[in-house]
Amino acid sequence: MSEESPAPEWIPWDKKYEMGISMLDSQNREFVDLCNQFREEIMRRGEGADWRVALGVALKGAVKYTKGHFVAQERMMQQIDYPKFQQHKRYHQEFVDMVVATLEGFPKATMQTAFEFSGNLREWIISHIAHDDQEFAKYFFDPNRKKKV
């Protein structure tokens, strides 16, 4: 009898996602975990009805993430007059819009919807957390940035 090794995580946590701001890093880590759990669930459940439960859980987690992480991060950006604040906020709004569209379409969702949503979550991590959030962190910790009086 052979033991199966666990499947690799779909989005392995990586240091490149860390900003050095513990609260935001913790929220991002939870979001990566949510994405991995969601992908694992839809892969395991196949065409059965339970994929809808997994999609619902992922949507609820994405809403929680946007309400906590985005609000906290945007507040920090405003406090330090982050020069790319409006652009970053626009990225956040685009993500919120994608989550809302998926929520609104939930009654007619298909397995394809679940896979597309998981792909959108993964893209967010790879493009936004690993890039845009890192730009903010560099500015946040830049010893030469002009401090508010």
PDB file of C-alpha atoms in Angstrom:
ATOM      1  CA  MET A   1       0.000   0.000   0.000  1.00  0.00           C
ATOM      2  CA  SER A   2       1.493   3.339  -1.058  1.00  0.00           C
ATOM      3  CA  GLU A   3       0.997   6.576   0.784  1.00  0.00           C
ATOM      4  CA  GLU A   4      -0.075   9.545  -1.262  1.00  0.00           C
ATOM      5  CA  SER A   5       1.898  12.684  -0.709  1.00  0.00           C
ATOM      6  CA  PRO A   6      -0.215  15.763  -0.090  1.00  0.00           C
ATOM      7  CA  ALA A   7      -1.002  17.828  -3.155  1.00  0.00           C
ATOM      8  CA  PRO A   8       1.149  20.919  -3.442  1.00  0.00           C
ATOM      9  CA  GLU A   9      -0.533  24.160  -2.517  1.00  0.00           C
ATOM     10  CA  TRP A  10      -1.974  25.986  -5.473  1.00  0.00           C
ATOM     11  CA  ILE A  11      -0.477  29.245  -4.239  1.00  0.00           C
ATOM     12  CA  PRO A  12       2.386  28.502  -1.864  1.00  0.00           C
ATOM     13  CA  TRP A  13       3.020  31.251   0.665  1.00  0.00           C
ATOM     14  CA  ASP A  14       6.174  33.087  -0.256  1.00  0.00           C
ATOM     15  CA  LYS A  15       8.242  35.776   1.445  1.00  0.00           C
ATOM     16  CA  LYS A  16       7.649  37.971  -1.618  1.00  0.00           C
ATOM     17  CA  TYR A  17       4.082  38.465  -0.386  1.00  0.00           C
ATOM     18  CA  GLU A  18       5.234  39.887   2.963  1.00  0.00           C
ATOM     19  CA  MET A  19       5.161  43.637   3.388  1.00  0.00           C
ATOM     20  CA  GLY A  20       6.688  43.826   6.849  1.00  0.00           C
ATOM     21  CA  ILE A  21       3.457  45.202   8.307  1.00  0.00           C
ATOM     22  CA  SER A  22       2.233  42.378  10.535  1.00  0.00           C
ATOM     23  CA  MET A  23      -1.499  43.108  10.435  1.00  0.00           C
ATOM     24  CA  LEU A  24      -1.567  43.379   6.619  1.00  0.00           C
ATOM     25  CA  ASP A  25       0.726  40.374   6.215  1.00  0.00           C
ATOM     26  CA  SER A  26      -1.541  38.307   8.445  1.00  0.00           C
ATOM     27  CA  GLN A  27      -4.602  39.289   6.402  1.00  0.00           C
ATOM     28  CA  ASN A  28      -2.827  38.461   3.148  1.00  0.00           C
ATOM     29  CA  ARG A  29      -1.678  35.111   4.534  1.00  0.00           C
ATOM     30  CA  GLU A  30      -5.252  34.253   5.542  1.00  0.00           C
ATOM     31  CA  PHE A  31      -6.389  35.211   2.054  1.00  0.00           C
ATOM     32  CA  VAL A  32      -3.804  32.937   0.431  1.00  0.00           C
ATOM     33  CA  ASP A  33      -4.953  30.114   2.729  1.00  0.00           C
ATOM     34  CA  LEU A  34      -8.576  30.782   1.733  1.00  0.00           C
ATOM     35  CA  CYS A  35      -7.644  30.595  -1.954  1.00  0.00           C
ATOM     36  CA  ASN A  36      -5.800  27.321  -1.468  1.00  0.00           C
ATOM     37  CA  GLN A  37      -8.668  25.781   0.498  1.00  0.00           C
ATOM     38  CA  PHE A  38     -11.192  26.940  -2.089  1.00  0.00           C
ATOM     39  CA  ARG A  39      -9.214  25.504  -4.995  1.00  0.00           C
ATOM     40  CA  GLU A  40      -8.723  22.220  -3.142  1.00  0.00           C
ATOM     41  CA  GLU A  41     -12.459  21.987  -2.444  1.00  0.00           C
ATOM     42  CA  ILE A  42     -13.573  22.603  -6.011  1.00  0.00           C
ATOM     43  CA  MET A  43     -10.964  20.186  -7.354  1.00  0.00           C
ATOM     44  CA  ARG A  44     -12.107  17.481  -4.922  1.00  0.00           C
ATOM     45  CA  ARG A  45     -15.837  17.968  -5.379  1.00  0.00           C
ATOM     46  CA  GLY A  46     -15.870  17.985  -9.154  1.00  0.00           C
ATOM     47  CA  GLU A  47     -19.307  18.419 -10.668  1.00  0.00           C
ATOM     48  CA  GLY A  48     -21.189  17.599  -7.466  1.00  0.00           C
ATOM     49  CA  ALA A  49     -23.476  20.156  -5.834  1.00  0.00           C
ATOM     50  CA  ASP A  50     -20.993  20.828  -3.004  1.00  0.00           C
ATOM     51  CA  TRP A  51     -18.830  23.099  -5.176  1.00  0.00           C
ATOM     52  CA  ARG A  52     -21.512  25.747  -4.563  1.00  0.00           C
ATOM     53  CA  VAL A  53     -20.807  25.555  -0.840  1.00  0.00           C
ATOM     54  CA  ALA A  54     -17.094  26.044  -1.504  1.00  0.00           C
ATOM     55  CA  LEU A  55     -17.834  29.022  -3.768  1.00  0.00           C
ATOM     56  CA  GLY A  56     -20.073  30.539  -1.105  1.00  0.00           C
ATOM     57  CA  VAL A  57     -17.388  30.153   1.555  1.00  0.00           C
ATOM     58  CA  ALA A  58     -14.770  31.700  -0.738  1.00  0.00           C
ATOM     59  CA  LEU A  59     -17.041  34.621  -1.574  1.00  0.00           C
ATOM     60  CA  LYS A  60     -17.737  35.230   2.112  1.00  0.00           C
ATOM     61  CA  GLY A  61     -13.984  35.128   2.809  1.00  0.00           C
ATOM     62  CA  ALA A  62     -13.246  37.514  -0.057  1.00  0.00           C
ATOM     63  CA  VAL A  63     -15.821  39.988   1.260  1.00  0.00           C
ATOM     64  CA  LYS A  64     -14.311  39.776   4.750  1.00  0.00           C
ATOM     65  CA  TYR A  65     -10.843  40.335   3.257  1.00  0.00           C
ATOM     66  CA  THR A  66     -11.921  43.416   1.318  1.00  0.00           C
ATOM     67  CA  LYS A  67     -13.683  44.932   4.317  1.00  0.00           C
ATOM     68  CA  GLY A  68     -10.736  44.411   6.645  1.00  0.00           C
ATOM     69  CA  HIS A  69      -7.579  44.509   4.585  1.00  0.00           C
ATOM     70  CA  PHE A  70      -8.531  47.175   2.057  1.00  0.00           C
ATOM     71  CA  VAL A  71      -9.899  49.571   4.672  1.00  0.00           C
ATOM     72  CA  ALA A  72      -6.843  49.200   6.931  1.00  0.00           C
ATOM     73  CA  GLN A  73      -4.365  49.503   4.087  1.00  0.00           C
ATOM     74  CA  GLU A  74      -6.070  52.515   2.522  1.00  0.00           C
ATOM     75  CA  ARG A  75      -6.186  54.259   5.898  1.00  0.00           C
ATOM     76  CA  MET A  76      -2.435  53.707   6.282  1.00  0.00           C
ATOM     77  CA  MET A  77      -1.845  55.016   2.764  1.00  0.00           C
ATOM     78  CA  GLN A  78      -3.752  58.197   3.506  1.00  0.00           C
ATOM     79  CA  GLN A  79      -1.909  58.729   6.781  1.00  0.00           C
ATOM     80  CA  ILE A  80       1.432  58.788   4.998  1.00  0.00           C
ATOM     81  CA  ASP A  81       0.243  60.556   1.831  1.00  0.00           C
ATOM     82  CA  TYR A  82       1.124  57.590  -0.364  1.00  0.00           C
ATOM     83  CA  PRO A  83       1.542  59.078  -3.867  1.00  0.00           C
ATOM     84  CA  LYS A  84      -0.065  56.074  -5.606  1.00  0.00           C
ATOM     85  CA  PHE A  85      -3.052  56.007  -3.254  1.00  0.00           C
ATOM     86  CA  GLN A  86      -5.729  56.701  -5.888  1.00  0.00           C
ATOM     87  CA  GLN A  87      -4.319  54.087  -8.260  1.00  0.00           C
ATOM     88  CA  HIS A  88      -4.061  51.495  -5.480  1.00  0.00           C
ATOM     89  CA  LYS A  89      -7.582  52.293  -4.297  1.00  0.00           C
ATOM     90  CA  ARG A  90      -8.816  51.827  -7.886  1.00  0.00           C
ATOM     91  CA  TYR A  91      -7.219  48.340  -7.944  1.00  0.00           C
ATOM     92  CA  HIS A  92      -9.014  47.545  -4.707  1.00  0.00           C
ATOM     93  CA  GLN A  93     -12.325  48.725  -6.193  1.00  0.00           C
ATOM     94  CA  GLU A  94     -11.822  46.584  -9.300  1.00  0.00           C
ATOM     95  CA  PHE A  95     -11.331  43.547  -7.064  1.00  0.00           C
ATOM     96  CA  VAL A  96     -14.440  44.439  -5.042  1.00  0.00           C
ATOM     97  CA  ASP A  97     -16.390  44.801  -8.295  1.00  0.00           C
ATOM     98  CA  MET A  98     -15.274  41.324  -9.399  1.00  0.00           C
ATOM     99  CA  VAL A  99     -16.339  39.823  -6.056  1.00  0.00           C
ATOM    100  CA  VAL A 100     -19.707  41.624  -6.188  1.00  0.00           C
ATOM    101  CA  ALA A 101     -20.326  40.451  -9.766  1.00  0.00           C
ATOM    102  CA  THR A 102     -19.615  36.874  -8.697  1.00  0.00           C
ATOM    103  CA  LEU A 103     -21.921  37.260  -5.698  1.00  0.00           C
ATOM    104  CA  GLU A 104     -24.713  38.656  -7.848  1.00  0.00           C
ATOM    105  CA  GLY A 105     -24.286  35.802 -10.307  1.00  0.00           C
ATOM    106  CA  PHE A 106     -24.200  33.153  -7.587  1.00  0.00           C
ATOM    107  CA  PRO A 107     -27.755  31.851  -8.221  1.00  0.00           C
ATOM    108  CA  LYS A 108     -26.775  31.028 -11.811  1.00  0.00           C
ATOM    109  CA  ALA A 109     -23.187  30.027 -11.031  1.00  0.00           C
ATOM    110  CA  THR A 110     -21.679  26.972 -12.659  1.00  0.00           C
ATOM    111  CA  MET A 111     -18.602  24.944 -11.907  1.00  0.00           C
ATOM    112  CA  GLN A 112     -16.876  27.138 -14.513  1.00  0.00           C
ATOM    113  CA  THR A 113     -17.782  30.186 -12.398  1.00  0.00           C
ATOM    114  CA  ALA A 114     -16.029  28.602  -9.423  1.00  0.00           C
ATOM    115  CA  PHE A 115     -12.891  27.918 -11.461  1.00  0.00           C
ATOM    116  CA  GLU A 116     -12.895  31.445 -12.907  1.00  0.00           C
ATOM    117  CA  PHE A 117     -13.307  32.937  -9.439  1.00  0.00           C
ATOM    118  CA  SER A 118     -10.440  30.848  -8.075  1.00  0.00           C
ATOM    119  CA  GLY A 119      -8.310  32.037 -11.007  1.00  0.00           C
ATOM    120  CA  ASN A 120      -9.214  35.658 -10.254  1.00  0.00           C
ATOM    121  CA  LEU A 121      -8.212  35.211  -6.617  1.00  0.00           C
ATOM    122  CA  ARG A 122      -4.891  33.675  -7.646  1.00  0.00           C
ATOM    123  CA  GLU A 123      -4.237  36.489 -10.120  1.00  0.00           C
ATOM    124  CA  TRP A 124      -4.914  39.019  -7.360  1.00  0.00           C
ATOM    125  CA  ILE A 125      -2.280  37.419  -5.162  1.00  0.00           C
ATOM    126  CA  ILE A 126       0.305  37.157  -7.918  1.00  0.00           C
ATOM    127  CA  SER A 127      -0.214  40.612  -9.380  1.00  0.00           C
ATOM    128  CA  HIS A 128      -1.467  42.807  -6.567  1.00  0.00           C
ATOM    129  CA  ILE A 129      -0.068  41.393  -3.335  1.00  0.00           C
ATOM    130  CA  ALA A 130       3.298  40.465  -4.845  1.00  0.00           C
ATOM    131  CA  HIS A 131       3.666  43.737  -6.754  1.00  0.00           C
ATOM    132  CA  ASP A 132       1.408  46.661  -5.826  1.00  0.00           C
ATOM    133  CA  ASP A 133       1.428  45.962  -2.088  1.00  0.00           C
ATOM    134  CA  GLN A 134       5.216  45.668  -2.205  1.00  0.00           C
ATOM    135  CA  GLU A 135       5.489  49.125  -3.781  1.00  0.00           C
ATOM    136  CA  PHE A 136       3.431  50.524  -0.925  1.00  0.00           C
ATOM    137  CA  ALA A 137       5.594  48.720   1.653  1.00  0.00           C
ATOM    138  CA  LYS A 138       8.783  50.160   0.127  1.00  0.00           C
ATOM    139  CA  TYR A 139       7.322  53.640   0.376  1.00  0.00           C
ATOM    140  CA  PHE A 140       5.989  52.999   3.880  1.00  0.00           C
ATOM    141  CA  PHE A 141       9.422  51.999   5.151  1.00  0.00           C
ATOM    142  CA  ASP A 142      11.452  54.451   3.076  1.00  0.00           C
ATOM    143  CA  PRO A 143      13.498  56.447   5.620  1.00  0.00           C
ATOM    144  CA  ASN A 144      13.727  59.322   3.137  1.00  0.00           C
ATOM    145  CA  ARG A 145      10.000  59.803   2.568  1.00  0.00           C
ATOM    146  CA  LYS A 146       8.576  63.055   3.800  1.00  0.00           C
ATOM    147  CA  LYS A 147       6.881  62.469   7.125  1.00  0.00           C
ATOM    148  CA  LYS A 148       3.633  64.170   8.060  1.00  0.00           C
ATOM    149  CA  VAL A 149       4.008  66.827  10.698  1.00  0.00           C
TER     150      VAL A 149
END
